[in-house]
CSV table of C-alpha atoms in Angstrom, one decimal:
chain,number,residue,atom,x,y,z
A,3,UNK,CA,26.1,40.7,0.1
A,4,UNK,CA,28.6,38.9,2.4
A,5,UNK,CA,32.1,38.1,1.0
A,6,UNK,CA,32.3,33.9,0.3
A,7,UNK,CA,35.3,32.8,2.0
A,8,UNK,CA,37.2,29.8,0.8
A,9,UNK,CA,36.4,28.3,4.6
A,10,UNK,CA,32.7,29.3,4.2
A,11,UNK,CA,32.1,27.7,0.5
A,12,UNK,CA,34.2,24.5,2.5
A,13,UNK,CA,31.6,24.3,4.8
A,14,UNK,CA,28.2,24.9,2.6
A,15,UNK,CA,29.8,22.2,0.3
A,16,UNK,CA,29.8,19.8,3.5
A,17,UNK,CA,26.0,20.4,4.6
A,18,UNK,CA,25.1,20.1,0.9
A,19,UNK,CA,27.1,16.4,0.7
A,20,UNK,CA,25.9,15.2,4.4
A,21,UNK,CA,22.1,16.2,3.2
A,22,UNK,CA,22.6,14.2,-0.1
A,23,UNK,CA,24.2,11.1,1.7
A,24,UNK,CA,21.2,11.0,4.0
A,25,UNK,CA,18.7,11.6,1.5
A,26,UNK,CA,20.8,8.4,-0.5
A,27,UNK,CA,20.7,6.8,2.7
A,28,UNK,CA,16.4,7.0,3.2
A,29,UNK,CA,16.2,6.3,-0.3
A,30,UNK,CA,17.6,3.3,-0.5
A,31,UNK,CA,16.6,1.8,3.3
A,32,UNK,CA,14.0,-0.7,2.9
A,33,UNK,CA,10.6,0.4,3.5
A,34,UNK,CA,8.2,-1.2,6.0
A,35,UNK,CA,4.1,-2.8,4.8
A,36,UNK,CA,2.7,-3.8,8.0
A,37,UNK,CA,-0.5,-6.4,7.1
A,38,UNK,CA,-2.5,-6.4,10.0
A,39,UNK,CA,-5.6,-8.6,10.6
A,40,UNK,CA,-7.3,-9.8,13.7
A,41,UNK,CA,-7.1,-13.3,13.0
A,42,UNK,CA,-10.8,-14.6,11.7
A,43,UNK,CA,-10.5,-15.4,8.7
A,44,UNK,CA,-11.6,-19.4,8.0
A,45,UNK,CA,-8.6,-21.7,8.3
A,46,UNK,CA,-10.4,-23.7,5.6
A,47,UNK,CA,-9.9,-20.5,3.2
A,48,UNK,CA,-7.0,-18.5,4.8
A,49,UNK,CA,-5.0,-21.1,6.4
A,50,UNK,CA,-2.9,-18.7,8.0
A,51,UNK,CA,-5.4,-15.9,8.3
A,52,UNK,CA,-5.9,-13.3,5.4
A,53,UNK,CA,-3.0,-10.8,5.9
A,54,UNK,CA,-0.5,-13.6,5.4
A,55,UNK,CA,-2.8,-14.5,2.1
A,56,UNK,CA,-2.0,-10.7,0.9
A,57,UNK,CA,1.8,-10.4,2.6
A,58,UNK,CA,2.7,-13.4,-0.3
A,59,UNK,CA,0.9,-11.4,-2.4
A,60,UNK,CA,3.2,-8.7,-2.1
A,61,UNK,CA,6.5,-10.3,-1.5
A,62,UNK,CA,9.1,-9.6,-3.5
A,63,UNK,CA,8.5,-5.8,-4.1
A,64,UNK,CA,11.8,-4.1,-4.9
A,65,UNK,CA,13.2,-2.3,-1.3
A,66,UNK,CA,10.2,-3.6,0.5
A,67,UNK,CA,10.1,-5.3,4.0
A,68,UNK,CA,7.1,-7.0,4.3
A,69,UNK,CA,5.5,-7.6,7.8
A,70,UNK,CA,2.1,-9.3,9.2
A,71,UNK,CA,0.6,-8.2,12.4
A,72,UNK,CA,-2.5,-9.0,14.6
A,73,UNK,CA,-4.3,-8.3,17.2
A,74,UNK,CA,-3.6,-11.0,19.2
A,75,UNK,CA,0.4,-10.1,19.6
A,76,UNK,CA,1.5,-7.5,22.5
A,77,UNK,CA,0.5,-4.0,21.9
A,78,UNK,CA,-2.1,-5.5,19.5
A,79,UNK,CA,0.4,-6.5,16.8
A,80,UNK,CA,1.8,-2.3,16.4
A,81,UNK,CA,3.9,-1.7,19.1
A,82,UNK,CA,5.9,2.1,18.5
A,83,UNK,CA,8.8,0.8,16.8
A,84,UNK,CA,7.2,-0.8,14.6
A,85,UNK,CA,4.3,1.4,13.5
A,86,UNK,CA,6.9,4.3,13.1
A,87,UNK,CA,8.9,2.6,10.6
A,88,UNK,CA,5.9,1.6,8.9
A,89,UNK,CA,5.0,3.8,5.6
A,90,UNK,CA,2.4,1.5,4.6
A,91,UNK,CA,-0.6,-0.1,6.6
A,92,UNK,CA,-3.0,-2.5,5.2
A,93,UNK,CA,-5.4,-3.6,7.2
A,94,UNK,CA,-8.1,-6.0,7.5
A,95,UNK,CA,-10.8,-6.6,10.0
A,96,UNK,CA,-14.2,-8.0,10.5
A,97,UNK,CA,-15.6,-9.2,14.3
A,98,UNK,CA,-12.7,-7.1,16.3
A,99,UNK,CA,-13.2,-3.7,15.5
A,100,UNK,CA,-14.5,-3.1,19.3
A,101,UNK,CA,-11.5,-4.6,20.8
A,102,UNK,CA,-8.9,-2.3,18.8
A,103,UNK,CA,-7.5,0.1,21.6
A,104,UNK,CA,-9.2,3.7,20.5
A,105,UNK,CA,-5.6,4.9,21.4
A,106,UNK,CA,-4.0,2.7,18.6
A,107,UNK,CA,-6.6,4.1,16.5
A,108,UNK,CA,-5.7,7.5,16.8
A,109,UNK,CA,-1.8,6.9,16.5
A,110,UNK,CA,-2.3,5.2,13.0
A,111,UNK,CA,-4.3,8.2,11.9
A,112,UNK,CA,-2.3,10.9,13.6
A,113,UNK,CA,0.8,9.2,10.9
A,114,UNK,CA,-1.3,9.1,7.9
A,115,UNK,CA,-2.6,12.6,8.5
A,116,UNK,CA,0.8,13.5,9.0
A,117,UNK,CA,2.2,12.6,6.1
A,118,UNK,CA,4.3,10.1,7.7
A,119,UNK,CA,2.4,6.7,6.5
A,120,UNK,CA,0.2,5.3,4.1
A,121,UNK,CA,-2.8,3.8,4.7
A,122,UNK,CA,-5.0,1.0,2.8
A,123,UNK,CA,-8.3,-0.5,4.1
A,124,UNK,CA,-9.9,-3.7,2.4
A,125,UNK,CA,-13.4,-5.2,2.6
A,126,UNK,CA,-14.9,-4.7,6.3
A,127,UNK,CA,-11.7,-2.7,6.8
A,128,UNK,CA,-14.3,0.3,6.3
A,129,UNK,CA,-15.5,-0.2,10.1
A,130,UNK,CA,-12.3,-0.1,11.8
A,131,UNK,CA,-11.5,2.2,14.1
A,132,UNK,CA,-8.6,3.8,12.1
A,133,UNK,CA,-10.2,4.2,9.1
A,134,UNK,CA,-13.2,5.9,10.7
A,135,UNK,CA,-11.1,8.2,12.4
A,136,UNK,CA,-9.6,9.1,9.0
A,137,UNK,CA,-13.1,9.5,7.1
A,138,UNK,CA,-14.6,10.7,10.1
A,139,UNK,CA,-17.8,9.1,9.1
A,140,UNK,CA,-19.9,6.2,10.2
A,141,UNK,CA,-18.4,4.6,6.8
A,142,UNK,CA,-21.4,2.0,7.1
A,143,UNK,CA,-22.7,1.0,3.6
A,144,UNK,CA,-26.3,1.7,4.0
A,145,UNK,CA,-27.8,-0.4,1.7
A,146,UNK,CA,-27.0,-3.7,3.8
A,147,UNK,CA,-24.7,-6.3,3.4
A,148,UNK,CA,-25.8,-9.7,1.9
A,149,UNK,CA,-23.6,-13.0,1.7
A,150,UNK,CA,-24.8,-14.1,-2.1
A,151,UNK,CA,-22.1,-15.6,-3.8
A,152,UNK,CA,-23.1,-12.8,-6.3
A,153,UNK,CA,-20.2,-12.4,-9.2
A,154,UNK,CA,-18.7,-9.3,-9.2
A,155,UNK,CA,-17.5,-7.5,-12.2
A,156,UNK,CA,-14.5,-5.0,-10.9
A,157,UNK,CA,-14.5,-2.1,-14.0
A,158,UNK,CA,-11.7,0.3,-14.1
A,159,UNK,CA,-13.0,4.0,-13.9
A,160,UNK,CA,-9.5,6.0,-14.0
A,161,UNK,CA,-7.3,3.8,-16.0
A,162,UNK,CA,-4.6,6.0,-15.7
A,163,UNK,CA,-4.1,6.4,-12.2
A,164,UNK,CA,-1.5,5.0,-11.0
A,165,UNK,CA,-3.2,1.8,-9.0
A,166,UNK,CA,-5.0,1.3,-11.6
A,167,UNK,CA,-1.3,0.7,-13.5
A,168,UNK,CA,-1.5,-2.5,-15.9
A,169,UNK,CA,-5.1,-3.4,-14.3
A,170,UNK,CA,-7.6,-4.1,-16.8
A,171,UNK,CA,-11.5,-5.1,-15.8
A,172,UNK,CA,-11.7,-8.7,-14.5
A,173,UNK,CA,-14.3,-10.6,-12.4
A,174,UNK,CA,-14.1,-11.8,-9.0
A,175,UNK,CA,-16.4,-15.1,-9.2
A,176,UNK,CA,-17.9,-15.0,-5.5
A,177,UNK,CA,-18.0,-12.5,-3.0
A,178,UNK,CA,-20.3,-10.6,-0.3
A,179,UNK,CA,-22.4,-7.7,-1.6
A,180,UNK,CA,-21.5,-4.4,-0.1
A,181,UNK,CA,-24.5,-2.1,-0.9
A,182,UNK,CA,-25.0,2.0,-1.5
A,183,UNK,CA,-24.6,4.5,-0.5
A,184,UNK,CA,-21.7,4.2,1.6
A,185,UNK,CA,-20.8,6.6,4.1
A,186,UNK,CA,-17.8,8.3,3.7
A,187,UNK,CA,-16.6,12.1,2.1
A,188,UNK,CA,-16.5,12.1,-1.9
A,189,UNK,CA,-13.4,10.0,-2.8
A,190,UNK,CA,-10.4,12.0,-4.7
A,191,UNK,CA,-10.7,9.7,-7.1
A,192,UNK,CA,-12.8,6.7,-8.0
A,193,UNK,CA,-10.4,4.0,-9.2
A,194,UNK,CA,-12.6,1.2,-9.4
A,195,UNK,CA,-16.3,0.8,-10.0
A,196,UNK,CA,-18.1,-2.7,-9.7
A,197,UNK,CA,-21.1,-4.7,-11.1
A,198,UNK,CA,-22.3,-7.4,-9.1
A,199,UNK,CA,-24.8,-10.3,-10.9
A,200,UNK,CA,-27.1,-11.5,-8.3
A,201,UNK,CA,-27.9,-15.3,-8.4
A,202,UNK,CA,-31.4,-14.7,-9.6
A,203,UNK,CA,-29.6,-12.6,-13.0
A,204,UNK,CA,-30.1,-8.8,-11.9
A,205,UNK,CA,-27.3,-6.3,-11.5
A,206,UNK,CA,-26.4,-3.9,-8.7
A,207,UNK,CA,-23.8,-1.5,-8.8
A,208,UNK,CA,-21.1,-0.4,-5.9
A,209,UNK,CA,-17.8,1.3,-5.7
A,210,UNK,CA,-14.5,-1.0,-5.3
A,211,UNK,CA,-11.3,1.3,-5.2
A,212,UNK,CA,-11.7,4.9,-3.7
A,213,UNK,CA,-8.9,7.3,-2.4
A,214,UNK,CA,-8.3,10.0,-0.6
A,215,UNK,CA,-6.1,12.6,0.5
A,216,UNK,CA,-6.4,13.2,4.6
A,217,UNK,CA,-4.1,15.6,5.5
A,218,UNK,CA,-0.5,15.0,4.1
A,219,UNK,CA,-1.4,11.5,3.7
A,220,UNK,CA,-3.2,9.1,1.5
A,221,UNK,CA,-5.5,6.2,1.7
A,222,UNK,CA,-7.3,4.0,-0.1
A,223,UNK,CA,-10.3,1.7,0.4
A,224,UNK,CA,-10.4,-1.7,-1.9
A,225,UNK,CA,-13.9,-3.3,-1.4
A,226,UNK,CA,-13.2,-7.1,-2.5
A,227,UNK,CA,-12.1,-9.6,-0.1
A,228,UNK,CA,-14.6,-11.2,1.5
A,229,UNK,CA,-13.6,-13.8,4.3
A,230,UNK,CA,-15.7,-16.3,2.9
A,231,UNK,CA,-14.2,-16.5,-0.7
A,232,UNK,CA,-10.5,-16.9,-1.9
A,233,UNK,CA,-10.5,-13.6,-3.2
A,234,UNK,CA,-7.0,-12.6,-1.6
A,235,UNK,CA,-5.1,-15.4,-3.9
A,236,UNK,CA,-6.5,-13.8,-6.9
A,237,UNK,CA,-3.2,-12.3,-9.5
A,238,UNK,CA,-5.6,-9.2,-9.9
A,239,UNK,CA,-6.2,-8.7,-6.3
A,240,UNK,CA,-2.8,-8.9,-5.6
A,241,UNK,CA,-1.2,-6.4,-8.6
A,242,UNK,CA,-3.8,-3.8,-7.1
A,243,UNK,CA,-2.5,-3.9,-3.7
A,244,UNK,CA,1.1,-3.4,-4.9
A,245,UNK,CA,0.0,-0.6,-6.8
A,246,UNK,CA,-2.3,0.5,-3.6
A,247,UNK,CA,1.4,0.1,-1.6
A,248,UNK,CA,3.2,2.7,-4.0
A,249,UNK,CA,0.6,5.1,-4.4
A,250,UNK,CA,0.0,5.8,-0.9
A,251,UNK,CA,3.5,5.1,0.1
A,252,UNK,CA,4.9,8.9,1.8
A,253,UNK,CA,8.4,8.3,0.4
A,254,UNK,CA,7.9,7.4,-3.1
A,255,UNK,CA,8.0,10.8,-4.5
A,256,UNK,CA,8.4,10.5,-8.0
A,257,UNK,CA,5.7,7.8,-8.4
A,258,UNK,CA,3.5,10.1,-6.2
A,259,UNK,CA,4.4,13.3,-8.7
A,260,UNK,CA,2.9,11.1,-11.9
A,261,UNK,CA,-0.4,10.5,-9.5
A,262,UNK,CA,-2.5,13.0,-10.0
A,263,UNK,CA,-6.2,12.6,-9.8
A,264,UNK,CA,-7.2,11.2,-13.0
A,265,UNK,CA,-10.3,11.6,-15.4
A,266,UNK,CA,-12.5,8.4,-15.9
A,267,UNK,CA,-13.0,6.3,-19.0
């Protein structure tokens, strides 16, 4: 065993207290939620398009910088700086998804399946170019899409995982009907079932919340939010993102240790 020299403990003690003041350091830096949309949302709805709707839904999250981005802004709203201080991506699309750069695409997913970002896709998020690269899927919903007004009951299938923390089932009044099957891999874990009511009184069932592990990272698809439909403003919508923004978050380790895959009801 070699001898430990005064000089030599000295010196381990130094590496030991420079890796625990960096690790303080990362710890307590503010972390980076980039809401990106590509700016089509209905001014009438989303006056200043829908990720500023969720961005002030998320404001005010303890050691959280909160950013909006779109596609309209140079290097289509995720220029390198940016995207590599970003741990969490949310993003939201609908009649761009051709005119993302397949470039960007790959960069975002290259950082989830890394390990070094999180990512979150909501409502017709789920033909984006990033979050086919990470399903690597057509992740079309098969069964069609139908602009109803239908009410959609949003019933909690894992209640204790953790972005399903303090949600309880609620009801978002109007929204577009997203069909099955969809066409993605099986989801770690189903967070979120939901019940639509058509207008003529029958019921259809489709997924809401899904994650999964890609890699070293983690995303996770949240169906509602439909253009059309204040849905964004909602307290409910809004509590699920910020619990969508931990869970997927690389960095928060010990709320990622208590998120396990969880049984249903």
């Amino acid at each position: 065993m070699p001898r430990l020299t005064r000089r030599s403990l000295l010196a381990a003690g130094g590496s030991l207290g420079a890796s625990l003041l960096m690790g303080a350091a990362e710890a307590s830096s503010p972390r980076t939620v980039v809401v990106w949309s590509e700016r089509t949302a209905p001014r009438r709805i989303y006056p200043h398009d829908i990720n500023a709707a969720i961005a002030d839904g998320i404001r005010g999250m303890d050691g959280w910088d909160v950013v909006t981005a779109n596609i309209d802004e140079p290097a289509q709203g995720l220029p390198d700086e940016l995207l590599n201080r970003t741990s969490v991506l949310i993003w939201w699309g609908h009649l761009r998804h051709d005119q993302v750069k397949d470039d960007l695409a790959a960069r975002i997913a290259a950082r989830v399946r890394s390990g070094s970002m999180g990512f979150i896709g909501t409502h017709s998020a789920h033909w984006s170019k990033p979050f086919k690269a990470l399903m690597g899927t057509a992740c079309g919903w098969a069964g069609g899409y139908v602009e109803d007004g239908s009410r959609l009951n949003v019933v909690v299938m894992a209640p204790k995982h953790p972005i399903a923390r303090d949600v309880r089932d609620f009801v978002v009044p109007h929204t577009e009907r997203y069909t099955e099957p969809f066409d993605v891999p099986p989801p770690q874990t189903l967070v979120f079932d939901g019940i639509y009511t058509l207008p003529a009184g029958s019921t259809q069932e489709s997924r809401q919340g899904m994650t999964w592990q890609i890699g070293a990272g983690r995303v996770f698809y949240f169906q509602p939010g439909h253009e059309d439909y204040p849905i964004y403003y909602q307290p409910e919508i809004r509590h699920v993102f910020r619990n969508g923004i931990l869970w997927v978050n690389p960095r928060n380790e010990r709320h990622n240790r208590a998120s396990a895959p969880a049984g249903g009801r």
